[in-house]
Short mmCIF file of C-alpha atoms in Angstrom, two decimals:
data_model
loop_
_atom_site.label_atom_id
_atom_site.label_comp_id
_atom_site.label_asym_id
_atom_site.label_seq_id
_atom_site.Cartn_x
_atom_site.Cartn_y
_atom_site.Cartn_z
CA UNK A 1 0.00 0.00 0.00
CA UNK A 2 1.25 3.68 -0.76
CA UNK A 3 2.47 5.67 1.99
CA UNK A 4 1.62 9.65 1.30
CA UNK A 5 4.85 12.19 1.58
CA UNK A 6 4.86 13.59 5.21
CA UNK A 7 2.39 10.61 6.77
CA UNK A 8 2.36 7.27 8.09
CA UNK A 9 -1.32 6.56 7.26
CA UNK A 10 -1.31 4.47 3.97
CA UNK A 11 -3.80 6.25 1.91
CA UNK A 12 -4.27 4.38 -1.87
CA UNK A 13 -3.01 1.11 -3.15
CA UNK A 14 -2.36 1.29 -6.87
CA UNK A 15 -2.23 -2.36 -8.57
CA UNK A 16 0.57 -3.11 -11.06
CA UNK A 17 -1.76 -3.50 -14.09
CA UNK A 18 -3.15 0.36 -12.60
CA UNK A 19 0.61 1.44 -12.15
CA UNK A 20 1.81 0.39 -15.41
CA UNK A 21 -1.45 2.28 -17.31
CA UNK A 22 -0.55 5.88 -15.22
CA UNK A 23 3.15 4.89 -16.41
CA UNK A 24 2.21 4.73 -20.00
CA UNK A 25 -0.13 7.75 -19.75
CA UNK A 26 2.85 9.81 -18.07
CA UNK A 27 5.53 8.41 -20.33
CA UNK A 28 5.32 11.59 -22.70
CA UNK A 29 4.94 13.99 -20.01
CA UNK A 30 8.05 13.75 -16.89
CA UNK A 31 6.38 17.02 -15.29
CA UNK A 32 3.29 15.77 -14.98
CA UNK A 33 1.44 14.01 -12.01
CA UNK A 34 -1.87 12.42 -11.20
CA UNK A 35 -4.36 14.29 -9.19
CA UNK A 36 -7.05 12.09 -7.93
CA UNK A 37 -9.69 14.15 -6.60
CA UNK A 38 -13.77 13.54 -5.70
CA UNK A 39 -16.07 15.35 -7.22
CA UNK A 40 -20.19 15.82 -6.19
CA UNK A 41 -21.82 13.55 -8.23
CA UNK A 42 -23.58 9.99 -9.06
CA UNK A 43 -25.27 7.43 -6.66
CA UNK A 44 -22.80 7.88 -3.35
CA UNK A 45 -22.82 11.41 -3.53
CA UNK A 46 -18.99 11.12 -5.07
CA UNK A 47 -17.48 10.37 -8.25
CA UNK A 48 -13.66 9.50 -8.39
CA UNK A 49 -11.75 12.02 -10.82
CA UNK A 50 -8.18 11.32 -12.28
CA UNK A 51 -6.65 13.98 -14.10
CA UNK A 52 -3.35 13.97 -15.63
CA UNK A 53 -1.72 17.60 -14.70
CA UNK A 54 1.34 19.59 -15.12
CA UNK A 55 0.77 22.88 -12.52
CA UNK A 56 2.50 22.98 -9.48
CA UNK A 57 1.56 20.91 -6.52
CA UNK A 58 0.40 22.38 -3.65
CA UNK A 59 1.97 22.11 -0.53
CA UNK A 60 -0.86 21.40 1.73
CA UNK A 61 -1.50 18.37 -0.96
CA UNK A 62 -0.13 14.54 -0.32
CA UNK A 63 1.91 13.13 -2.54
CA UNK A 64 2.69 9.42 -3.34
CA UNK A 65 5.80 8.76 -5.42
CA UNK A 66 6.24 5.13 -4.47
CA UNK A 67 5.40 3.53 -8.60
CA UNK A 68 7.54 5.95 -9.93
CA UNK A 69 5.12 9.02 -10.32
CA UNK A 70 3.55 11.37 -8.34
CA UNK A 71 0.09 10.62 -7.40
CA UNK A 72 -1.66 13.74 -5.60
CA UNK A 73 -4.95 14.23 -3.23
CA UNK A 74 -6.00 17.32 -1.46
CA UNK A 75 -6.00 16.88 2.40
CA UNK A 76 -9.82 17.29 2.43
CA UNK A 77 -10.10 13.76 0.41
CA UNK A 78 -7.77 11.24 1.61
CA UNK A 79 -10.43 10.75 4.58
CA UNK A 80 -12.71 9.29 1.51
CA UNK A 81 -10.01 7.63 -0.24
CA UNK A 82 -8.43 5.65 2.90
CA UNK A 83 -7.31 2.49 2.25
CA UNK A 84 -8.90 2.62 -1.18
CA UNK A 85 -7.36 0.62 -4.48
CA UNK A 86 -6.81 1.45 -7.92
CA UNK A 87 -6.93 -0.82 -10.77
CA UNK A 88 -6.77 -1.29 -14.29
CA UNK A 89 -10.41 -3.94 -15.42
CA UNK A 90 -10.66 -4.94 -18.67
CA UNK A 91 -13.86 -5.75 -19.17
CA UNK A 92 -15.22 -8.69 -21.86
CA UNK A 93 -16.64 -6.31 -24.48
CA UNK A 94 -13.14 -4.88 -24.78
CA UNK A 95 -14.11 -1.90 -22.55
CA UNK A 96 -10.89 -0.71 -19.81
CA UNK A 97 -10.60 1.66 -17.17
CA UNK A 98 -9.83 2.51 -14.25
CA UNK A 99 -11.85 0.82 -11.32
CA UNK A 100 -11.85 2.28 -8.00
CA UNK A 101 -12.02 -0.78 -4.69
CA UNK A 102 -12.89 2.03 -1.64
CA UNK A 103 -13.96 0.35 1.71
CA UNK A 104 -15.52 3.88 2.70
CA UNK A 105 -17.77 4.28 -0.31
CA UNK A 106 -21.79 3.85 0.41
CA UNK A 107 -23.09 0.54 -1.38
CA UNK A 108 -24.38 1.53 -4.35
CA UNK A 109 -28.57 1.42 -4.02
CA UNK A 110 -31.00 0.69 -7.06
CA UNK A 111 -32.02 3.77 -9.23
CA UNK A 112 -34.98 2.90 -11.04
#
């Protein structure tokens, strides 16, 4: 599990099929970093939101550069994001993304 820059509270694990995706999305860009952020929005009141970014992180922000590349999360998230993990699904329709395991995150409730 990642350990953020200036804690000892693992925040995000990032699976190597995850880790090796952000690696080939960063490979053209060595400035850039990965903000993962939440955002108001769908069933749980949250949606997850990765953004590849260049500008300058903030101070006050933690930072996880155990895979290689920064990953960054405002302070006012990582109490959502604890212990959460990132992976890389396939699905069998040929369909990929990102998939988001987070213990903290309601149980998603029918919306009929």
């Amino acid at each position: 599990m990642a350990r953020f820059e200036g804690s000892d509270t693992p925040v995000v694990s990032v699976t190597p099929l995850a880790v090796a995706k952000f690696r080939e999305f960063l490979k053209n860009s060595p400035n850039a970093h990965v903000r993962l952020a939440l955002i108001e929005g769908g069933c749980s009141g949250f949606l997850y939101d990765l953004q590849i970014v260049h500008s300058p992180i903030a101070p006050t922000s933690r930072v996880d550069r155990s895979n290689g590349f920064a990953i960054v999360v405002s302070p006012e998230h990582v109490i959502y994001l604890e212990d959460s993990t990132i992976d890389w699904e396939i699905q069998p329709d040929g369909n990929a993304g990102f998939k988001f395991h987070n213990p903290n995150a309601l149980e998603p409730t029918d919306t009929e």
